[in-house]
CSV table of C-alpha atoms in Angstrom, one decimal:
chain,number,residue,atom,x,y,z
U,1,MET,CA,-2.7,114.2,108.8
U,2,LYS,CA,-0.9,112.4,111.7
U,3,LEU,CA,-0.7,109.2,109.5
U,4,LEU,CA,0.8,111.2,106.6
U,5,THR,CA,3.4,112.7,108.9
U,6,VAL,CA,4.4,109.3,110.2
U,7,LEU,CA,4.5,108.0,106.7
U,8,LEU,CA,6.8,110.8,105.5
U,9,THR,CA,9.0,110.4,108.5
U,10,THR,CA,9.3,106.7,107.9
U,11,ILE,CA,10.2,107.3,104.2
U,12,ALA,CA,12.8,109.8,105.1
U,13,PHE,CA,14.3,107.5,107.7
U,14,LEU,CA,14.5,104.6,105.2
U,15,THR,CA,16.0,106.8,102.5
U,16,THR,CA,18.7,108.0,105.0
U,17,GLN,CA,19.4,104.5,106.1
U,18,ALA,CA,19.7,103.2,102.5
U,19,HIS,CA,22.0,106.1,101.7
U,20,ALA,CA,24.2,105.3,104.7
U,21,GLN,CA,24.3,101.6,103.8
U,22,ASN,CA,25.3,102.5,100.2
U,23,LYS,CA,28.2,104.7,101.5
U,24,LEU,CA,29.3,101.8,103.7
U,25,ALA,CA,29.4,99.5,100.8
U,26,ILE,CA,31.4,101.9,98.7
U,27,GLU,CA,33.8,102.4,101.6
U,28,GLU,CA,34.4,98.6,101.6
U,29,GLN,CA,35.0,98.8,97.8
U,30,TYR,CA,37.5,101.6,98.4
U,31,GLN,CA,39.5,99.5,100.9
U,32,GLY,CA,39.6,96.6,98.5
U,33,TRP,CA,40.7,99.0,95.7
U,34,LEU,CA,43.5,100.3,97.8
U,35,SER,CA,44.9,96.8,98.4
U,36,GLN,CA,44.2,95.4,95.0
U,37,THR,CA,45.0,98.3,92.7
U,38,ILE,CA,47.1,100.9,94.5
U,39,TRP,CA,49.3,98.7,96.6
U,40,PRO,CA,50.8,96.7,93.7
U,41,GLN,CA,51.6,100.1,91.9
U,42,ALA,CA,53.1,101.5,95.1
U,43,ARG,CA,55.2,98.4,95.7
U,44,ALA,CA,56.6,98.6,92.1
U,45,LYS,CA,57.7,102.1,92.9
U,46,GLY,CA,59.6,101.0,96.0
U,47,ILE,CA,57.1,101.9,98.6
U,48,SER,CA,57.4,99.8,101.7
U,49,ALA,CA,54.5,98.0,103.3
U,50,ASP,CA,55.1,100.2,106.5
U,51,THR,CA,54.9,103.4,104.5
U,52,PHE,CA,51.8,102.3,102.7
U,53,SER,CA,50.0,101.2,105.9
U,54,ALA,CA,50.9,104.4,107.7
U,55,ALA,CA,49.7,106.5,104.8
U,56,PHE,CA,46.2,105.0,104.8
U,57,ALA,CA,45.8,104.2,108.5
U,58,GLY,CA,42.4,105.5,109.5
U,59,VAL,CA,41.8,107.1,106.1
U,60,THR,CA,38.3,107.0,104.7
U,61,LEU,CA,36.6,108.6,101.7
U,62,ASN,CA,35.9,112.3,101.9
U,63,TRP,CA,32.4,112.7,100.5
U,64,LYS,CA,32.6,116.5,100.7
U,65,LEU,CA,35.1,116.9,97.9
U,66,PRO,CA,33.8,118.3,94.6
U,67,ASP,CA,33.4,116.4,91.3
U,68,LEU,CA,33.0,113.0,92.8
U,69,VAL,CA,31.5,110.1,90.8
U,70,PRO,CA,30.7,107.3,93.2
U,71,PRO,CA,30.5,103.8,91.7
U,72,GLY,CA,27.3,103.2,89.9
U,73,THR,CA,26.7,106.9,89.1
U,74,LYS,CA,27.5,109.1,86.1
U,75,ALA,CA,29.5,112.3,86.0
U,76,ALA,CA,27.4,115.4,85.4
U,77,VAL,CA,28.3,119.1,85.0
U,78,PRO,CA,27.6,120.6,88.5
U,79,LYS,CA,25.0,123.3,88.7
U,80,LYS,CA,26.5,124.8,91.8
U,81,GLN,CA,29.1,127.5,90.9
U,82,ARG,CA,32.5,126.8,92.2
U,83,GLN,CA,34.9,129.1,90.4
U,84,THR,CA,34.9,132.9,89.7
U,85,GLU,CA,34.8,132.4,85.9
U,86,PHE,CA,31.1,131.6,86.3
U,87,GLY,CA,30.3,135.1,87.4
U,88,SER,CA,32.1,138.4,86.9
U,89,PRO,CA,35.8,137.8,86.3
U,90,GLY,CA,36.4,141.0,88.2
U,91,LYS,CA,35.5,139.2,91.5
U,92,TYR,CA,38.8,137.4,91.2
U,93,PHE,CA,40.5,140.8,91.8
U,94,ASN,CA,38.7,141.7,95.0
U,95,ARG,CA,40.2,144.5,97.0
U,96,GLY,CA,41.3,142.3,100.0
U,97,SER,CA,43.1,139.7,97.8
U,98,VAL,CA,44.9,142.2,95.7
U,99,ASP,CA,45.9,144.6,98.4
U,100,GLY,CA,46.9,141.8,100.8
U,101,ALA,CA,49.1,140.0,98.3
U,102,THR,CA,50.7,143.3,97.4
U,103,SER,CA,51.5,144.6,100.8
U,104,VAL,CA,52.7,141.4,102.3
U,105,GLY,CA,54.6,140.7,99.1
U,106,ARG,CA,56.6,143.9,99.5
U,107,ARG,CA,57.6,143.1,103.0
U,108,THR,CA,58.5,139.5,102.0
U,109,ALA,CA,60.5,140.9,99.1
U,110,ARG,CA,62.6,142.9,101.5
U,111,LYS,CA,63.0,139.9,103.9
U,112,HIS,CA,64.2,137.6,101.1
U,113,THR,CA,66.1,140.0,98.8
U,114,ASN,CA,69.2,137.8,98.5
U,115,THR,CA,67.3,134.6,97.8
U,116,LEU,CA,65.1,136.2,95.2
U,117,ARG,CA,68.1,137.7,93.5
U,118,SER,CA,69.9,134.4,93.5
U,119,VAL,CA,67.0,132.5,92.0
U,120,GLU,CA,66.4,135.2,89.4
U,121,SER,CA,70.1,135.1,88.5
U,122,LYS,CA,69.9,131.3,88.1
U,123,THR,CA,66.6,131.0,86.3
U,124,GLY,CA,65.7,134.4,84.9
U,125,ILE,CA,62.4,134.4,86.8
U,126,PRO,CA,61.6,137.9,88.2
U,127,GLY,CA,61.3,137.9,92.0
U,128,ARG,CA,58.0,139.8,91.8
U,129,ILE,CA,56.5,136.9,89.8
U,130,ILE,CA,57.7,134.3,92.3
U,131,LEU,CA,56.3,136.4,95.2
U,132,ALA,CA,52.9,136.9,93.5
U,133,ILE,CA,52.5,133.1,93.0
U,134,TRP,CA,53.5,132.4,96.6
U,135,GLY,CA,51.0,135.0,97.8
U,136,ARG,CA,48.2,133.6,95.7
U,137,GLU,CA,48.9,130.0,96.6
U,138,SER,CA,49.3,130.1,100.4
U,139,GLY,CA,49.4,133.8,101.5
U,140,TYR,CA,53.2,133.6,101.8
U,141,GLY,CA,52.8,130.5,104.0
U,142,ARG,CA,50.2,132.1,106.3
U,143,VAL,CA,47.2,130.2,105.0
U,144,ALA,CA,46.4,126.9,106.8
U,145,ILE,CA,46.3,123.8,104.5
U,146,PRO,CA,43.6,121.7,106.1
U,147,HIS,CA,43.3,118.3,104.3
U,148,ASP,CA,45.0,115.0,104.6
U,149,VAL,CA,46.6,114.4,101.2
U,150,PHE,CA,46.0,110.7,101.3
U,151,GLU,CA,42.4,111.2,102.1
U,152,VAL,CA,42.0,113.7,99.3
U,153,LEU,CA,44.0,111.8,96.6
U,154,GLY,CA,42.7,108.5,97.6
U,155,THR,CA,39.1,109.7,97.3
U,156,LYS,CA,39.7,111.4,94.0
U,157,ALA,CA,41.7,108.5,92.5
U,158,PHE,CA,38.8,106.1,93.5
U,159,MET,CA,35.8,108.2,92.4
U,160,SER,CA,36.3,111.5,90.6
U,161,THR,CA,36.1,112.8,87.0
U,162,ARG,CA,39.9,112.5,86.7
U,163,LYS,CA,40.6,109.2,88.4
U,164,ASP,CA,43.7,108.3,86.3
U,165,TYR,CA,45.4,111.6,87.0
U,166,PHE,CA,44.8,111.5,90.8
U,167,GLU,CA,45.9,107.9,90.9
U,168,GLN,CA,49.3,109.0,89.6
U,169,GLU,CA,49.4,111.8,92.1
U,170,LEU,CA,48.6,109.4,94.9
U,171,ILE,CA,51.5,107.2,94.1
U,172,ALA,CA,53.8,110.3,93.9
U,173,ALA,CA,52.6,111.3,97.4
U,174,LEU,CA,53.6,107.9,98.7
U,175,GLU,CA,57.0,108.4,97.1
U,176,ILE,CA,57.5,111.7,98.9
U,177,VAL,CA,56.9,110.0,102.3
U,178,GLN,CA,59.0,107.0,101.4
U,179,ALA,CA,62.0,109.2,100.5
U,180,GLY,CA,61.7,111.0,103.9
U,181,HIS,CA,61.1,114.5,102.5
U,182,VAL,CA,58.4,115.0,105.2
U,183,PRO,CA,56.8,113.0,108.0
U,184,ARG,CA,53.5,111.3,107.2
U,185,GLY,CA,51.6,113.6,109.6
U,186,ALA,CA,52.8,116.8,107.8
U,187,MET,CA,51.3,115.7,104.4
U,188,LYS,CA,48.5,118.2,104.4
U,189,SER,CA,47.0,119.4,101.2
U,190,SER,CA,44.3,121.6,99.5
U,191,TRP,CA,41.0,120.0,98.5
U,192,ALA,CA,42.8,119.2,95.1
U,193,GLY,CA,45.8,117.5,96.7
U,194,ALA,CA,48.3,120.3,96.4
U,195,LEU,CA,51.1,120.5,98.9
U,196,GLY,CA,53.1,123.1,100.8
U,197,GLN,CA,53.6,126.8,100.4
U,198,PRO,CA,53.9,126.7,96.6
U,199,GLN,CA,50.9,124.3,96.4
U,200,PHE,CA,52.7,121.7,94.3
U,201,MET,CA,50.9,118.6,93.3
U,202,PRO,CA,53.0,115.6,94.5
U,203,SER,CA,54.4,114.8,91.0
U,204,SER,CA,55.5,118.5,90.6
U,205,PHE,CA,57.3,118.3,93.9
U,206,LEU,CA,59.2,115.2,92.7
U,207,LYS,CA,60.1,117.0,89.4
U,208,TYR,CA,60.7,120.7,90.4
U,209,ALA,CA,61.1,121.2,94.2
U,210,ALA,CA,64.5,122.8,94.9
U,211,ASP,CA,66.8,123.4,97.8
U,212,GLY,CA,67.0,127.1,98.2
U,213,ASN,CA,68.9,127.4,101.5
U,214,GLY,CA,71.7,124.8,100.8
U,215,ASP,CA,70.9,122.5,103.7
U,216,GLY,CA,70.7,119.5,101.4
U,217,ARG,CA,66.9,119.0,101.9
U,218,VAL,CA,63.9,120.1,99.9
U,219,ASP,CA,61.2,121.5,102.2
U,220,ILE,CA,58.3,123.4,100.7
U,221,TRP,CA,56.4,123.1,104.0
U,222,THR,CA,58.5,125.2,106.3
U,223,SER,CA,61.4,126.6,104.3
U,224,GLU,CA,60.7,130.0,102.7
U,225,ALA,CA,64.0,129.8,100.7
U,226,ASP,CA,63.1,126.4,99.3
U,227,THR,CA,59.6,127.7,98.4
U,228,ILE,CA,61.1,130.5,96.4
U,229,ALA,CA,63.6,128.3,94.7
U,230,SER,CA,61.0,125.7,93.9
U,231,ILE,CA,58.6,128.2,92.3
U,232,GLY,CA,61.5,129.6,90.2
U,233,ALA,CA,62.5,126.1,89.1
U,234,TYR,CA,59.0,125.2,88.1
U,235,LEU,CA,58.6,128.3,85.9
U,236,ASP,CA,62.1,127.9,84.5
U,237,GLU,CA,61.5,124.3,83.5
U,238,HIS,CA,58.1,125.3,81.9
U,239,GLY,CA,59.8,127.7,79.5
U,240,TRP,CA,59.9,131.2,81.0
U,241,VAL,CA,61.6,133.5,78.5
U,242,SER,CA,64.1,135.6,80.4
U,243,GLY,CA,64.0,139.3,79.5
U,244,ARG,CA,60.4,139.4,78.5
U,245,ASP,CA,57.4,140.6,80.5
U,246,TRP,CA,54.2,138.7,81.1
U,247,GLY,CA,52.0,141.3,79.4
U,248,VAL,CA,50.4,144.7,79.7
U,249,GLU,CA,46.9,146.3,79.7
U,250,VAL,CA,45.9,147.8,76.4
U,251,THR,CA,43.0,149.6,74.7
U,252,VAL,CA,41.4,147.7,71.8
U,253,PRO,CA,39.6,149.8,69.3
U,254,SER,CA,36.2,148.6,68.0
U,255,SER,CA,37.8,147.9,64.7
U,256,VAL,CA,39.8,145.0,66.3
U,257,SER,CA,37.5,142.0,66.9
U,258,CYS,CA,37.5,140.3,70.2
U,259,THR,CA,37.5,137.0,68.2
U,260,LEU,CA,41.2,137.5,67.6
U,261,GLU,CA,41.9,136.4,71.1
U,262,GLY,CA,44.1,133.4,71.9
U,263,PRO,CA,47.6,132.1,71.9
U,264,ASP,CA,47.1,130.5,68.5
U,265,GLN,CA,46.4,133.9,66.9
U,266,GLY,CA,49.6,135.6,67.9
U,267,ARG,CA,51.4,138.3,65.8
U,268,LEU,CA,54.2,140.7,66.2
U,269,ILE,CA,53.3,143.3,68.8
U,270,SER,CA,54.2,145.9,66.3
U,271,LYS,CA,51.4,144.6,64.1
U,272,TRP,CA,48.9,144.9,67.0
U,273,GLU,CA,50.1,148.5,67.3
U,274,GLU,CA,49.5,149.1,63.7
U,275,MET,CA,45.9,147.9,64.2
U,276,GLY,CA,45.4,150.6,66.8
U,277,ILE,CA,46.0,148.7,70.0
U,278,LYS,CA,47.9,150.8,72.6
U,279,ARG,CA,49.2,150.5,76.1
U,280,VAL,CA,46.9,152.2,78.6
U,281,SER,CA,49.8,154.1,79.9
U,282,GLY,CA,50.2,155.8,76.6
U,283,ARG,CA,53.8,154.8,76.3
U,284,PRO,CA,55.0,152.8,73.3
U,285,PHE,CA,55.9,149.1,73.7
U,286,PRO,CA,59.6,148.6,74.4
U,287,ASP,CA,61.5,147.8,71.2
U,288,HIS,CA,62.4,144.3,72.2
U,289,GLU,CA,58.8,143.5,72.9
U,290,SER,CA,57.5,145.3,69.8
U,291,ARG,CA,59.7,143.0,67.7
U,292,SER,CA,58.4,139.9,69.4
U,293,GLU,CA,55.1,138.0,69.3
U,294,GLY,CA,52.2,138.8,71.5
U,295,TYR,CA,48.6,137.6,72.0
U,296,LEU,CA,45.3,139.3,72.6
U,297,LEU,CA,43.7,138.4,76.0
U,298,MET,CA,40.2,139.6,76.8
U,299,PRO,CA,39.1,137.5,79.8
U,300,ALA,CA,35.7,139.1,79.9
U,301,GLY,CA,35.4,139.8,76.2
U,302,ARG,CA,34.2,143.3,75.6
U,303,LYS,CA,32.9,143.5,79.2
U,304,GLY,CA,36.3,144.1,80.8
U,305,PRO,CA,39.9,145.1,80.4
U,306,ALA,CA,42.1,143.8,77.5
U,307,PHE,CA,45.8,142.8,77.5
U,308,ILE,CA,48.6,142.0,75.1
U,309,VAL,CA,50.4,139.0,76.7
U,310,THR,CA,53.6,137.2,75.9
U,311,PRO,CA,54.6,133.5,76.0
U,312,ASN,CA,55.4,134.0,79.7
U,313,PHE,CA,51.7,134.5,80.4
U,314,TYR,CA,51.1,131.0,79.3
U,315,VAL,CA,54.0,129.7,81.4
U,316,LEU,CA,52.0,131.2,84.3
U,317,LYS,CA,49.0,129.2,83.1
U,318,ASP,CA,51.1,126.1,83.4
U,319,TYR,CA,51.0,126.7,87.1
U,320,ASN,CA,47.3,127.1,87.1
U,321,MET,CA,45.2,126.8,83.9
U,322,SER,CA,43.0,129.8,84.7
U,323,ASP,CA,43.4,133.0,82.6
U,324,LEU,CA,42.4,135.0,85.7
U,325,TYR,CA,45.0,133.3,87.9
U,326,ALA,CA,47.8,134.1,85.5
U,327,LEU,CA,46.5,137.7,85.2
U,328,PHE,CA,46.3,138.0,89.0
U,329,VAL,CA,49.9,136.9,89.3
U,330,GLY,CA,51.2,139.3,86.7
U,331,HIS,CA,49.2,142.2,88.0
U,332,VAL,CA,50.1,141.7,91.7
U,333,GLY,CA,53.8,141.1,90.7
U,334,ASP,CA,53.8,144.5,89.0
U,335,ARG,CA,52.1,146.1,92.0
U,336,ILE,CA,54.8,144.7,94.3
U,337,GLN,CA,57.7,145.9,92.3
U,338,TYR,CA,56.5,149.0,90.4
U,339,GLY,CA,53.7,150.3,92.7
U,340,LEU,CA,51.1,150.1,89.9
U,341,GLY,CA,47.4,150.7,90.7
U,342,ASP,CA,44.3,148.8,89.5
U,343,VAL,CA,43.7,148.0,85.9
U,344,SER,CA,42.3,151.0,84.0
U,345,ALA,CA,39.3,149.4,82.3
U,346,ARG,CA,36.2,148.5,84.4
U,347,TRP,CA,35.1,145.0,84.8
U,348,SER,CA,31.5,145.3,83.8
U,349,ALA,CA,28.7,143.4,85.4
U,350,VAL,CA,28.0,140.1,83.6
U,351,ASP,CA,25.1,137.7,83.8
U,352,LYS,CA,25.6,135.1,86.5
U,353,LEU,CA,25.5,131.7,84.8
U,354,TYR,CA,25.8,128.3,86.1
U,355,ARG,CA,28.5,126.0,84.8
U,356,SER,CA,25.7,123.8,83.3
U,357,ASP,CA,24.4,126.9,81.4
U,358,ILE,CA,27.8,127.5,79.8
U,359,ALA,CA,28.3,123.8,79.0
U,360,ALA,CA,24.9,123.9,77.1
U,361,MET,CA,26.2,126.9,75.1
U,362,GLN,CA,29.4,125.1,74.3
U,363,ARG,CA,27.5,121.9,73.1
U,364,SER,CA,25.4,124.1,70.9
U,365,LEU,CA,28.4,125.8,69.4
U,366,GLU,CA,30.1,122.4,68.9
U,367,ARG,CA,27.1,121.2,66.9
U,368,GLN,CA,27.6,124.2,64.7
U,369,GLY,CA,31.2,123.4,64.0
U,370,HIS,CA,32.9,125.7,66.6
U,371,ASP,CA,36.0,124.6,68.6
U,372,VAL,CA,35.2,125.6,72.1
U,373,GLY,CA,37.9,123.5,73.8
U,374,GLY,CA,35.4,121.0,75.2
U,375,ALA,CA,32.0,121.4,76.8
U,376,ASP,CA,33.3,121.7,80.3
U,377,GLY,CA,31.3,124.7,81.5
U,378,LEU,CA,34.4,126.9,81.6
U,379,PRO,CA,34.4,130.0,79.4
U,380,GLY,CA,38.0,129.9,78.2
U,381,PHE,CA,39.4,131.8,75.2
U,382,LYS,CA,38.1,129.3,72.7
U,383,THR,CA,34.6,129.5,74.1
U,384,ARG,CA,34.8,133.3,74.3
U,385,ARG,CA,35.8,133.8,70.7
U,386,SER,CA,33.4,131.2,69.4
U,387,ILE,CA,30.6,133.1,71.0
U,388,GLY,CA,31.9,136.2,69.3
U,389,ARG,CA,32.1,134.5,66.0
U,390,TRP,CA,28.6,133.2,66.3
U,391,GLN,CA,27.4,136.7,67.2
U,392,LYS,CA,29.1,138.2,64.2
U,393,ALA,CA,27.7,135.5,61.9
U,394,ASN,CA,24.2,136.3,63.1
U,395,GLY,CA,24.4,140.0,62.7
U,396,GLN,CA,25.1,140.8,66.3
U,397,GLN,CA,27.7,142.9,68.0
U,398,ALA,CA,30.5,140.6,69.2
U,399,THR,CA,31.0,140.7,73.0
U,400,CYS,CA,32.8,137.4,73.2
U,401,PHE,CA,31.4,136.4,76.6
U,402,PRO,CA,28.5,134.2,77.7
U,403,GLU,CA,25.3,136.1,78.3
U,404,ARG,CA,21.9,134.8,79.3
U,405,GLY,CA,20.2,136.4,76.3
U,406,ILE,CA,22.3,134.6,73.7
U,407,ASP,CA,20.2,131.9,71.9
U,408,LEU,CA,22.7,129.7,70.1
U,409,ASN,CA,20.1,127.2,68.8
């Protein structure tokens, strides 16, 4: 027994040592990659050697970041759940997040009334929507942003599932420092590389960040006015339709299939009304909305609330591609301005599935000719309605949401 213990201890030690040596070798590859691949691109963009050296002084790879693909390994769909879409969508709307964003949002609205009105007048973006995004992204500037952006973007550009994208963002971050928008030490980001109170990726800062207080600078780190103006500019440039809402909760009769969900299956809202879809408030849709196109949104299929949304909902998704994010922003914005309560329909309990489980379902559906939007393990609207179509074709009631009992083979 003693000999076995010694043997196992030795094996563990050697494994750990080999792992450490492998990491050290990859770190050396990383430093070479910075000088041979990133520096020439940075120099071509006007980045000085001093700026480049300061940006990466003491920076090493961050091995704790998600979705890394070290050299010599292959990408895999992670089994560990990382996003709320993998469990009940209702968790995204937890009491603390919704109430906190609403109450602080109302106080912030009073504090920045003039700036919000000015931005809304210029862009058409309602102040309540700007506030809800600000609250979700950084708690109105109260949430600490912990990571060094060059560590994050450098790591992801060198070894992640989206290396090309993060390489471009890394160059953009260098441009921000080179232009003097913010000191190198203030370049803190999220784990994904997003900056400041509105959590802009560096390229978005360069394109959309705006001066909201007229001081001639653009500061999304400490200026609340610039943060408001920048969010407004982003939504404006992405096509927000002035005068239209983002959407509204509705009841969907059983005669209307959940497979009709999606922005590519839009119809006049008056047509949805003729099919029996009604606002939960019981009030009719406003005339200008009824004459315009709307889209069915059922983020939990038949296991949760339903909405008719407008093109503005998909502008919110340009800020963050999650249906639930856009829904949270619209819902909290309405609570801030109109004092609305929770959604009426209940978010039913759903099976807790790993991302790999959903990816397996998606691959099976793809083999059968369904367009699920890619086997990425995320149950977006294409996956939801494909599940519903499969259920209908196989004589089952369409729920349009992943469930553990569904056998797609």
